Coordinates of C-alpha atoms and ligand atoms in Angstrom, one line a residue:
X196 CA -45.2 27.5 -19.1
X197 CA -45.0 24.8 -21.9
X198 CA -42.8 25.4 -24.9
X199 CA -46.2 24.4 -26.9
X200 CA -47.7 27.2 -24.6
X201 CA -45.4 29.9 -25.7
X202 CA -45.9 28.9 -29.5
X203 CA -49.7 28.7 -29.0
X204 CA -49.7 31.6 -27.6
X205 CA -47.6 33.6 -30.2
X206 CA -49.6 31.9 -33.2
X207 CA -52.9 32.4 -32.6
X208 CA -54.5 34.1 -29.7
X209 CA -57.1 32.5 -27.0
X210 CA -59.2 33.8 -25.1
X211 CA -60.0 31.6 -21.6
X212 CA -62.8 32.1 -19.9
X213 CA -63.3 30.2 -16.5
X214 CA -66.8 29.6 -15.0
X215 CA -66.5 30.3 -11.2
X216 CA -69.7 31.9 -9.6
X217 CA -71.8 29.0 -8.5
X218 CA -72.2 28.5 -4.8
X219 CA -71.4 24.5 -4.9
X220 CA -74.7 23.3 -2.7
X221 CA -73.6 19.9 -2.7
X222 CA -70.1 20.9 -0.7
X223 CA -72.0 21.7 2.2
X224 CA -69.6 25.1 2.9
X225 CA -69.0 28.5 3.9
X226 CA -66.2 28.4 1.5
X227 CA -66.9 28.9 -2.2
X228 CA -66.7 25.6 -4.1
X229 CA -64.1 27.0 -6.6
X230 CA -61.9 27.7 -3.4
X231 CA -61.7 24.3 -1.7
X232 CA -58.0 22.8 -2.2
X233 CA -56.6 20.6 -4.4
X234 CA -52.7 19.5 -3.7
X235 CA -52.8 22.7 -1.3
X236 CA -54.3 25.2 -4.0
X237 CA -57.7 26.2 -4.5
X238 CA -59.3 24.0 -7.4
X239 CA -60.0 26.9 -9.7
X240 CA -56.4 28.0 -9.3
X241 CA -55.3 24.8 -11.0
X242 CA -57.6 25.7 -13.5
X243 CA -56.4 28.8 -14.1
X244 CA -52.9 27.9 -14.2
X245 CA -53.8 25.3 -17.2
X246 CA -55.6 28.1 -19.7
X247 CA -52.8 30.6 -18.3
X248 CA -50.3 27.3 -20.3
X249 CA -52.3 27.7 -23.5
X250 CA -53.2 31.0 -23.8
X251 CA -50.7 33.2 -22.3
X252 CA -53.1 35.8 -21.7
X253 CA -54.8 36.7 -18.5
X254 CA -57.8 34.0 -17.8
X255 CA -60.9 35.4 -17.4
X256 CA -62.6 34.4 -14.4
X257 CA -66.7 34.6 -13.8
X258 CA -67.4 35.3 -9.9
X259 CA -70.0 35.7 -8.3
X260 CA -70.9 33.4 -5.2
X261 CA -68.1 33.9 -2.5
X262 CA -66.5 36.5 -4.9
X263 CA -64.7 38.8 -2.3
X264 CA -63.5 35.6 -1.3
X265 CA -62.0 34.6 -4.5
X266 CA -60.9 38.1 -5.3
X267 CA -58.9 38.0 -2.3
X268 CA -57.2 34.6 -2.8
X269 CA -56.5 34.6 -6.5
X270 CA -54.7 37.3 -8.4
X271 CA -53.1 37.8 -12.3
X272 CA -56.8 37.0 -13.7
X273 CA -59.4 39.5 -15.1
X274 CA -62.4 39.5 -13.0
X275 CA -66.4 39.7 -14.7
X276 CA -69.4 39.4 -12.2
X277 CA -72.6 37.4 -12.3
X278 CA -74.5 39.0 -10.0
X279 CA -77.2 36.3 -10.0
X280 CA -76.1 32.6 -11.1
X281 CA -78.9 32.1 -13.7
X282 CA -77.2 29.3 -15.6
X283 CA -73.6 28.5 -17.5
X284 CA -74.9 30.5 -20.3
X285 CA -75.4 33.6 -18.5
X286 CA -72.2 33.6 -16.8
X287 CA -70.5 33.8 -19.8
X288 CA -72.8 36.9 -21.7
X289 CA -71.4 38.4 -18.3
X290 CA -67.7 38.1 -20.2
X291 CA -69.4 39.8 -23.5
X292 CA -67.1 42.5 -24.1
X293 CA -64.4 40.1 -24.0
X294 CA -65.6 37.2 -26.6
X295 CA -63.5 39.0 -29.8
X296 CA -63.4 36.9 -33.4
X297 CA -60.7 34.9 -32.1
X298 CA -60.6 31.7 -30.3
X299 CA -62.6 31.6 -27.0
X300 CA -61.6 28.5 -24.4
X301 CA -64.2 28.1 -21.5
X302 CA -63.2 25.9 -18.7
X303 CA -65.3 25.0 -15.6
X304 CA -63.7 26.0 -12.1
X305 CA -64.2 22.8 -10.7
X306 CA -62.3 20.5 -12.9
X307 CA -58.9 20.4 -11.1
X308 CA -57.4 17.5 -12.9
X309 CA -57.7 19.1 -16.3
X310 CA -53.5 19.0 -17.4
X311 CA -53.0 21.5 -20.7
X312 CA -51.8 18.7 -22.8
X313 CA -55.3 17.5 -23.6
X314 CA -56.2 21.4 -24.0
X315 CA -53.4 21.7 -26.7
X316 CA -54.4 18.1 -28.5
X317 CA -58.0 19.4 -28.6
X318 CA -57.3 22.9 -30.0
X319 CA -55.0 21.1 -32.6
X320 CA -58.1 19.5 -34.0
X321 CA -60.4 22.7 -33.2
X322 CA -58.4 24.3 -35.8
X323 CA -57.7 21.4 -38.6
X324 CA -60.8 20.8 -38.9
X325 CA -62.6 24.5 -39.1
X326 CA -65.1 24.2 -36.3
X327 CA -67.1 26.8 -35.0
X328 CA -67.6 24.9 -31.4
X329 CA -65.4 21.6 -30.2
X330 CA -66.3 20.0 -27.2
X331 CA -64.0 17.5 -24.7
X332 CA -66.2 14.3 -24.3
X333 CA -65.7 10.8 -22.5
X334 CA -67.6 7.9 -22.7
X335 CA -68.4 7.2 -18.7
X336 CA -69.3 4.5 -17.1
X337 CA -71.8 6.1 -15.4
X338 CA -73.2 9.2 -16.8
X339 CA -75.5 10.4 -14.2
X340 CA -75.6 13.9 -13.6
X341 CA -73.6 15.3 -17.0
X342 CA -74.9 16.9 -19.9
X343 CA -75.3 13.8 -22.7
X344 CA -74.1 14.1 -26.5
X345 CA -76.6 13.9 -28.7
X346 CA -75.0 13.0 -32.1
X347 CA -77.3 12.3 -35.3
X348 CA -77.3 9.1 -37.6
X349 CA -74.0 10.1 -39.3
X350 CA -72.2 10.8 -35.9
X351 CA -72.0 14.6 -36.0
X352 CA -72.8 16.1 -33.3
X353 CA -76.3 17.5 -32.9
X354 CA -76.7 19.1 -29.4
X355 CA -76.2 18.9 -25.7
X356 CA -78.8 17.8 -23.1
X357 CA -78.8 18.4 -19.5
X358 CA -79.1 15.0 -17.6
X359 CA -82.2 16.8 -15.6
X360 CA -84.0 17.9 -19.0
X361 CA -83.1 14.3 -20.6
X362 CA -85.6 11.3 -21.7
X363 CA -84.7 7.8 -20.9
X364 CA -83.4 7.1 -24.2
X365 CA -80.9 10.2 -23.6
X366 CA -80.6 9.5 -20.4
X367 CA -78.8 6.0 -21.9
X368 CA -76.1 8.1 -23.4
X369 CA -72.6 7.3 -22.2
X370 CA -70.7 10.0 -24.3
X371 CA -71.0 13.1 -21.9
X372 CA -70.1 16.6 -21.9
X373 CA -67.3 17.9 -19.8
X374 CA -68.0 21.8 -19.9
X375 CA -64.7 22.4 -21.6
X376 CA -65.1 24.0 -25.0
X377 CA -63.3 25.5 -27.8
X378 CA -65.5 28.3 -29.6
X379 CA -65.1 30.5 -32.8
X380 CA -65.5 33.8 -30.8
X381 CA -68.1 35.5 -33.2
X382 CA -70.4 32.4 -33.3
X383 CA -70.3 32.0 -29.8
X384 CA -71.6 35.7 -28.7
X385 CA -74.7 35.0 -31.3
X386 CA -76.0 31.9 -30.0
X387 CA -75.5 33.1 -26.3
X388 CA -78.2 36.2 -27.6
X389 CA -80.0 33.5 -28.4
X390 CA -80.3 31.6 -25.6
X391 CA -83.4 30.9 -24.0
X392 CA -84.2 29.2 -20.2
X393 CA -87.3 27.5 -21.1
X394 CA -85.7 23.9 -19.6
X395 CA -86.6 21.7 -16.2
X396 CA -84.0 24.5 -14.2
X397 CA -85.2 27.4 -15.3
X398 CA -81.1 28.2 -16.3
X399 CA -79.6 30.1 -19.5
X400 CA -77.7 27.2 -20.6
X401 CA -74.3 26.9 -22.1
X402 CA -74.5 23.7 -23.2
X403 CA -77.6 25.1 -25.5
X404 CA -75.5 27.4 -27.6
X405 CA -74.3 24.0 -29.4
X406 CA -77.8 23.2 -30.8
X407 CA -78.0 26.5 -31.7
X408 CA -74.9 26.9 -33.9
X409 CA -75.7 23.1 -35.2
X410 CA -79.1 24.3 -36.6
X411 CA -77.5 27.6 -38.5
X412 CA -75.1 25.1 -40.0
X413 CA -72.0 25.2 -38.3
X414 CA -69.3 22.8 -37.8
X415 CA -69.7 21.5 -34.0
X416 CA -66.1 18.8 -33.1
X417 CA -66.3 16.5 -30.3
X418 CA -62.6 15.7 -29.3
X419 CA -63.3 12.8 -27.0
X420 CA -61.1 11.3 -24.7
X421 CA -60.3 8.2 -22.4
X422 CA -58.7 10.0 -19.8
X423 CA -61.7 10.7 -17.2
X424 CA -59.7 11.6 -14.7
X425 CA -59.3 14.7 -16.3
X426 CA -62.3 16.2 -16.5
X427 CA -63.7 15.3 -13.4
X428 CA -66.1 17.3 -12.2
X429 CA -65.9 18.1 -8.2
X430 CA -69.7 18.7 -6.7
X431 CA -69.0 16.8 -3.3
X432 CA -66.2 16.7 -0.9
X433 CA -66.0 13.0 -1.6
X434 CA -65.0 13.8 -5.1
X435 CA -62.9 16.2 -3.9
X436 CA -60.7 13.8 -1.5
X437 CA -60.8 11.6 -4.8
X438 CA -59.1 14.3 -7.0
X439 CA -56.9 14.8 -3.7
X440 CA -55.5 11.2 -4.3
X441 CA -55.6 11.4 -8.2
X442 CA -53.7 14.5 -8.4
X443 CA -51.1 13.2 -5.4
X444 CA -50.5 10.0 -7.5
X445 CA -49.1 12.2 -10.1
X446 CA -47.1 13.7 -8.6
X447 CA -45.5 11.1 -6.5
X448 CA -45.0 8.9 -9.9
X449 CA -43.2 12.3 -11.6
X450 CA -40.9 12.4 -8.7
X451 CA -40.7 8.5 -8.5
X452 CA -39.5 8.5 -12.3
X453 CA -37.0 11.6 -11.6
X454 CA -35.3 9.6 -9.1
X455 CA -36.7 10.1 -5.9
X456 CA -37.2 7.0 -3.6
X457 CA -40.8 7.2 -1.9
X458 CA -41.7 4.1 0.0
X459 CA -45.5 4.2 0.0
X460 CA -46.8 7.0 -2.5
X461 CA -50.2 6.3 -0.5
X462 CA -49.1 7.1 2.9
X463 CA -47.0 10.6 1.3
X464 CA -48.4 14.1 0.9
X465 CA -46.9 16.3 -1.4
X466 CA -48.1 19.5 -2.9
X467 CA -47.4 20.5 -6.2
X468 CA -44.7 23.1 -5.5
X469 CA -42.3 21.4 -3.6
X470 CA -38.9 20.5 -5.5
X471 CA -37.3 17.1 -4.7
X472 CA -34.0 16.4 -5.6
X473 CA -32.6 12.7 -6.8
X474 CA -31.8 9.8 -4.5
X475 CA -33.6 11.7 -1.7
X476 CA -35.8 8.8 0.1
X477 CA -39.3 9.6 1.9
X478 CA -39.9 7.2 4.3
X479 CA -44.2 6.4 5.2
X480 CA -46.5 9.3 6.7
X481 CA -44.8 12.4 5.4
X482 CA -46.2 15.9 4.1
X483 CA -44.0 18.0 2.1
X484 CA -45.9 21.6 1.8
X485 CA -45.1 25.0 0.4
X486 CA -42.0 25.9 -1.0
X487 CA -39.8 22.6 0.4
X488 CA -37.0 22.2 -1.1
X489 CA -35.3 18.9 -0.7
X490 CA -31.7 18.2 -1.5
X491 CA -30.4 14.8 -2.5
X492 CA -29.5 12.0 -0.6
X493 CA -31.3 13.4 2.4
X494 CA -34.0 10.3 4.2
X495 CA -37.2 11.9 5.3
X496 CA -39.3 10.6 7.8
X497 CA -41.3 8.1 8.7
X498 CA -44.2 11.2 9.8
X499 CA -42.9 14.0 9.3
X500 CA -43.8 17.2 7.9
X501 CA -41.9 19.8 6.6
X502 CA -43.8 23.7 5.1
X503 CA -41.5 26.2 3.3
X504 CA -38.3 24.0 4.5
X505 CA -34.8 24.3 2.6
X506 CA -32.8 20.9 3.5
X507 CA -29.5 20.6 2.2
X508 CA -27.8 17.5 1.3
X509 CA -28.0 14.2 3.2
X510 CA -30.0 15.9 5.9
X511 CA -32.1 12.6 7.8
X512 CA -35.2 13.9 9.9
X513 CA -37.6 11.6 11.3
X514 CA -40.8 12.1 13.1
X515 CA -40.3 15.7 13.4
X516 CA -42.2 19.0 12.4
X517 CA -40.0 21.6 10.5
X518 CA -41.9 24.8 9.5
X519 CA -40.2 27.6 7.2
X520 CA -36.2 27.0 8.3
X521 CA -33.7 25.9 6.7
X522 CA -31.4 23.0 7.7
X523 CA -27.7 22.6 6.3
X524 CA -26.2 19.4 4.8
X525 CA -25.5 16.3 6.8
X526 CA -27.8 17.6 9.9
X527 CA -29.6 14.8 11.4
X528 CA -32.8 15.7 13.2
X529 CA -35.2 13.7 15.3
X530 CA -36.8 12.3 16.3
X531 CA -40.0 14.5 17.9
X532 CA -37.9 17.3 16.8
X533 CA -40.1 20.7 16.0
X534 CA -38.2 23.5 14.0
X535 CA -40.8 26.4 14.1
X536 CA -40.4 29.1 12.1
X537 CA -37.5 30.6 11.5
X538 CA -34.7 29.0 11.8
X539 CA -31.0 28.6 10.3
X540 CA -29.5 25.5 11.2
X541 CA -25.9 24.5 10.5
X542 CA -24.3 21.5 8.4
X543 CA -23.3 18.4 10.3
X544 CA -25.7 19.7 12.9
X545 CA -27.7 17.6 15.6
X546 CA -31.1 18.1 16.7
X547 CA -32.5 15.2 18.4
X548 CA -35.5 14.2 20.1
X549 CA -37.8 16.5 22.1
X550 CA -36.2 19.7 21.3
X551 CA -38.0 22.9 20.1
X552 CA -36.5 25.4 18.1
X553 CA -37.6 29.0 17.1
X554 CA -36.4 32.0 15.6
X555 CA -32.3 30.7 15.8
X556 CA -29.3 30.4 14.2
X557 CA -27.5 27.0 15.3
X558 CA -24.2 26.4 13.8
X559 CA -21.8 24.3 12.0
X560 CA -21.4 20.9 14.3
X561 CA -23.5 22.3 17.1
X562 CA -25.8 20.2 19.1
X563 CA -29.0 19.9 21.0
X564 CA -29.2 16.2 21.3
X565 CA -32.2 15.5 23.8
X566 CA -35.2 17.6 25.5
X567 CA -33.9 21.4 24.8
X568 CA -36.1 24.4 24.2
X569 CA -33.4 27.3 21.9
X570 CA -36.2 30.4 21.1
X571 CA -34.6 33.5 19.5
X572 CA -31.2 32.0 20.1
X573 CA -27.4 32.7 18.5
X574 CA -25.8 29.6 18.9
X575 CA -22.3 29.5 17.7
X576 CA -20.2 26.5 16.0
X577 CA -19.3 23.6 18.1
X578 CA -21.5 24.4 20.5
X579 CA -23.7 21.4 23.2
X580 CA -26.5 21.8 24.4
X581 CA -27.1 19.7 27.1
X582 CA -30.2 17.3 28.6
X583 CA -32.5 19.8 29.6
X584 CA -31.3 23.3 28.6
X585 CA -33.7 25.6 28.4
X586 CA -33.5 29.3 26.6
X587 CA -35.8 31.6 28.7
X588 CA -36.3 34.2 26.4
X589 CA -40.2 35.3 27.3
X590 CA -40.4 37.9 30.2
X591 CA -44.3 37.4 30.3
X592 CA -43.8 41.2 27.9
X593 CA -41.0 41.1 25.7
X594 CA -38.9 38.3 23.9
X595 CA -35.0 38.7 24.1
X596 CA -32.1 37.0 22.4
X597 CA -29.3 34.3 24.0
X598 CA -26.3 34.4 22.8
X599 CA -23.7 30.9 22.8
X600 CA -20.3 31.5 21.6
X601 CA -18.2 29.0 19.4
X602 CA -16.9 25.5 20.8
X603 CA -18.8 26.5 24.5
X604 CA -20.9 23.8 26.1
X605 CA -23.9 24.1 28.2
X606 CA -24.7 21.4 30.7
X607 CA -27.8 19.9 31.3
X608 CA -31.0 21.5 32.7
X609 CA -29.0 25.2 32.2
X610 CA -31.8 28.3 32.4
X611 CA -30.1 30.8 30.1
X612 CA -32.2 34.1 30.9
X613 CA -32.3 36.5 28.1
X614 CA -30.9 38.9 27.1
X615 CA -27.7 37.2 27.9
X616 CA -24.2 36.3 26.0
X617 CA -22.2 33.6 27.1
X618 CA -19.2 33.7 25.1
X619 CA -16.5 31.2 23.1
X620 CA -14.7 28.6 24.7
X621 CA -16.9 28.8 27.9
X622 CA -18.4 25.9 30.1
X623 CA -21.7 26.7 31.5
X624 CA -22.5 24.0 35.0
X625 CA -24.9 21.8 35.0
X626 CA -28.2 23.2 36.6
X627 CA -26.8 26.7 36.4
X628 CA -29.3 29.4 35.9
X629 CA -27.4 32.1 33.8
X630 CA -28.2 35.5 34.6
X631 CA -25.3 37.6 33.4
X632 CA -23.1 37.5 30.7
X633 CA -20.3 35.1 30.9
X634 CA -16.7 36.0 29.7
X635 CA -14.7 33.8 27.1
X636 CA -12.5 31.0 28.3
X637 CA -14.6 31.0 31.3
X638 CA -16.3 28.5 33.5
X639 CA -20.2 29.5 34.9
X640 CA -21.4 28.1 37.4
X641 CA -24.3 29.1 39.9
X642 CA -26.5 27.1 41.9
X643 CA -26.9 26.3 45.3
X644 CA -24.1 24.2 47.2
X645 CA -24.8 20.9 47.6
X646 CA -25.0 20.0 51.8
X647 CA -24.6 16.5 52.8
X648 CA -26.4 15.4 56.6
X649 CA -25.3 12.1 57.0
X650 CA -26.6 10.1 59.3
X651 CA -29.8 11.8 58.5
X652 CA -32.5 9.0 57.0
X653 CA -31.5 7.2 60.0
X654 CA -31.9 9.6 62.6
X655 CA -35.6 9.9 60.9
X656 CA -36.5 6.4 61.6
X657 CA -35.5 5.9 65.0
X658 CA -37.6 9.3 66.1
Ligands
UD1_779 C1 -72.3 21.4 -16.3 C2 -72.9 21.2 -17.7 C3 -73.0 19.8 -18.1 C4 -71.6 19.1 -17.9 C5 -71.0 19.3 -16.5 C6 -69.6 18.9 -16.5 C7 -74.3 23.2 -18.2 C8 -75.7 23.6 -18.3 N1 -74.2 21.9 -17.8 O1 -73.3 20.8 -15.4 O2 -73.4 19.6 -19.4 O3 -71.8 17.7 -18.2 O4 -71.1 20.7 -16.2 O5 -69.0 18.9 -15.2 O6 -73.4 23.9 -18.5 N2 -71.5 28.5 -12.8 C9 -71.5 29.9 -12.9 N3 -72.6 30.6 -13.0 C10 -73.8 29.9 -13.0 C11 -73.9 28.5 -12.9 C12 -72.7 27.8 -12.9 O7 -70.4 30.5 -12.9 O8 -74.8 30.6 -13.0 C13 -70.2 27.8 -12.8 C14 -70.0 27.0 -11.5 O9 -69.4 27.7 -10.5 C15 -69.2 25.8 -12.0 C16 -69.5 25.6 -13.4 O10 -70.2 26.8 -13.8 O11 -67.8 26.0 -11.8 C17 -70.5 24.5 -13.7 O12 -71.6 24.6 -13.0 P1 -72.4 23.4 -12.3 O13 -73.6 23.8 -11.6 O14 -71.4 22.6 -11.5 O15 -72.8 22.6 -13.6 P2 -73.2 21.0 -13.7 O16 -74.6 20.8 -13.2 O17 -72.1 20.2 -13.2
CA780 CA1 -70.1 20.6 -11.9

């Protein structure tokens, strides 16, 4: 939260209510509109998270549509039900008991890119100037589709029309409504009692409340803005993969300006909670998820993607999958590398190409440098892994652990079958298939004798 949120908040109390019961038709979706992501989160979560900056109380949320859904995904709101979705208006009478005196903020659940700063700006003015309703507008290019401003011959504000319900003249309107509104709390519950659905949609309106308090003689604000971005509405999934790219542009350029090298911002994926340290570089084609953590001076990519990852510092992976493990400081790894979850990986560690990790510990210096399989390993410090290695821990039942002492080193193409322990200092053959545990200091070494027949390939041809 925002220092400005925290004084908000302890000034004056607001009450958010968030609109989020409507089916979304024009997504085309099993999924509730409200629940499609954003940057990795639902869109109504961002939502949320800007009238939890202002307010400080617990948003209310209107479900209804999908709402076991959103119940399940979204928690720290307050929940009101609209059983049947008969218009903005009537989703928020559903909130009723919670519209006090105080200041009442309503928010649409579709309008990811809404940041509180425009919120706080707007309520500034809400409050200087006395109003009883202010409403965020933007002049748009085109205005299909949005509810237009109607403002009288000295500018005030007069009412709000539904582009569906509009004449042509109306319909030339550019100044539109972006269903986020500041409301005296007292005024607001009146004109929702006495609202009326006698329009083209056969909807209790929202947007009607504002005529409503303008012909009692209240003070309706506009506080309009240039910024269209953040209001944008998301109907469609084409808008949706637009918001996508608006919201990713931010927050490459916030990382860009903190220090962070990204080579092309339109090629990189990163979702909103993933903490990038300076001087860290991310090369083309990479997707940061989760709760990454990146270190500095590490070099990420070209493609690759990385979900709940701790690197350390100056860790390089390239074309690799890493997936909830954590990677220690000056490990290389890559490429084709794929960490599943899981693992702890050592500092000054190798991992290179072809080699699949799960549920391991590798150490300090350690290395698997080509075409190595280590599942539900314990793989000491100073350890090789040879070509080919391969930890069998999977009886076709049960999954066992393999065991690899300090400083040993595994040849190539080794079967290690678990549960086994092969200790420090040990050297493991080539082509060995360990089946017992092998002693410290030790040499294993089992595989067939090699038997030479000479003479052999041309015996063959003279028969
Ligand atoms: C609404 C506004 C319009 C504005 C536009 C801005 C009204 C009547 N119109 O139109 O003036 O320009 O948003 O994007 O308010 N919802 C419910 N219950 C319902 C109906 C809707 O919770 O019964 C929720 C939806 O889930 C959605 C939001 O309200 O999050 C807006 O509904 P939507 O149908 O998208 O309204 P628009 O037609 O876009
Ligand atoms: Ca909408």
């Amino acid at each position: 939260m925002s220092d400005w949120g925290d004084i908000l908040s302890n000034v004056y109390s607001i009450t958010s209510i968030i609109l989020a019961a409507g089916e979304g038709k024009r997504m085309h979706s099993k999924v509730p509109k409200v629940l499609h992501k954003v940057c990795g989160k639902p869109m109504v979560e961002h939502v949320i998270n800007c009238a939890r900056e202002i307010s400080g109380e617990e948003p209310i949320v209107v479900i209804g549509h999908g709402a076991e859904q959103v119940r399940k995904e979204i928690s720290g709101v307050r929940y009101v039900m609209q059983e049947n979705q008969l218009g903005t208006g009537h989703a928020v009478m559903q909130a009723e008991k919670y519209i006090i005196d105080g200041d009442i903020l309503i928010l649409y659940g579709d309008t990811p890119l809404l940041r509180s700063e425009v919120l706080m700006e707007m309520y500034g003015m809400h409050r200087d100037e006395g109003c009883s309703a202010t409403i965020l507008t933007s002049d748009m290019e085109d205005p299909t589709g949005y509810g237009r401003i109607v403002r009288t011959g000295d500018k005030l504000v007069e009412a709000i029309v539904e582009d569906k319900d509009a004449d042509s003249d109306t319909k030339r309107i550019k100044e539109i409504n972006s269903g986020i509104y500041f409301f005296n709390g007292k005024e607001l519950k009146g004109a929702l009692r006495n609202l009326k659905n006698d329009n083209t949609q056969g909807e209790y309106y929202l947007t009607d409340v504002i005529g409503i308090m303008r012909r009692k003689g209240l003070k309706i604000g506009a506080f309009k803005t240039n910024n269209t971005e953040d209001i944008m509405g998301i109907n469609n999934r084409y808008q949706l993969s637009t918001a996508n790219k608006i919201m990713q542009s931010r927050i490459t350029k916030k990382l860009m300006l903190d220090g962070v090298t990204i080579i092309d911002p339109d090629s990189t994926y990163i979702e909103p909670s993933v903490i990038v340290e300076k001087d860290v570089t991310i090369n083309p084609g990479c997707i940061l998820e989760g709760d990454t953590v990146i270190q500095e001076d590490s070099v990420i990519g070209p493609y690759t993607r990385i979900k709940d990852g701790k690197i350390g510092r100056g860790v390089s992976i390239q074309n690799s999958v890493v997936l909830e493990s954590s990677i220690g400081e000056g490990t290389s790894v890559g490429p084709y590398s794929y960490i599943r979850p899981g693992n702890k990986i050592g500092k000054h560690a190798r991992i290179g190409d072809f080699v699949e990790m799960k549920n391991s510990n590798f150490g300090d210096n350690s290395k698997a440098s080509h075409l190595t399989y280590v599942g539900d390993g314990d793989v000491g410090n100073n350890v090789n892994l040879g070509c080919g290695v391969v930890f069998v821990n999977y009886d076709g039942k049960n999954k066992y652990r393999t065991y690899i002492g300090d400083n040993s080193f595994v040849g190539c193409n080794v079967n290690l079958i678990a549960p086994v322990r092969v200790n420090e200092n040990t050297y493991v053959a080539a082509g060995t298939t360990v089946t017992k545990d092998v002693p410290k200091d030790s040499l294993a070494i089992g595989r067939a004798k090699q038997d030479n027949k000479e003479g052999w390939v041309t015996e063959r041809k003279n028969k």
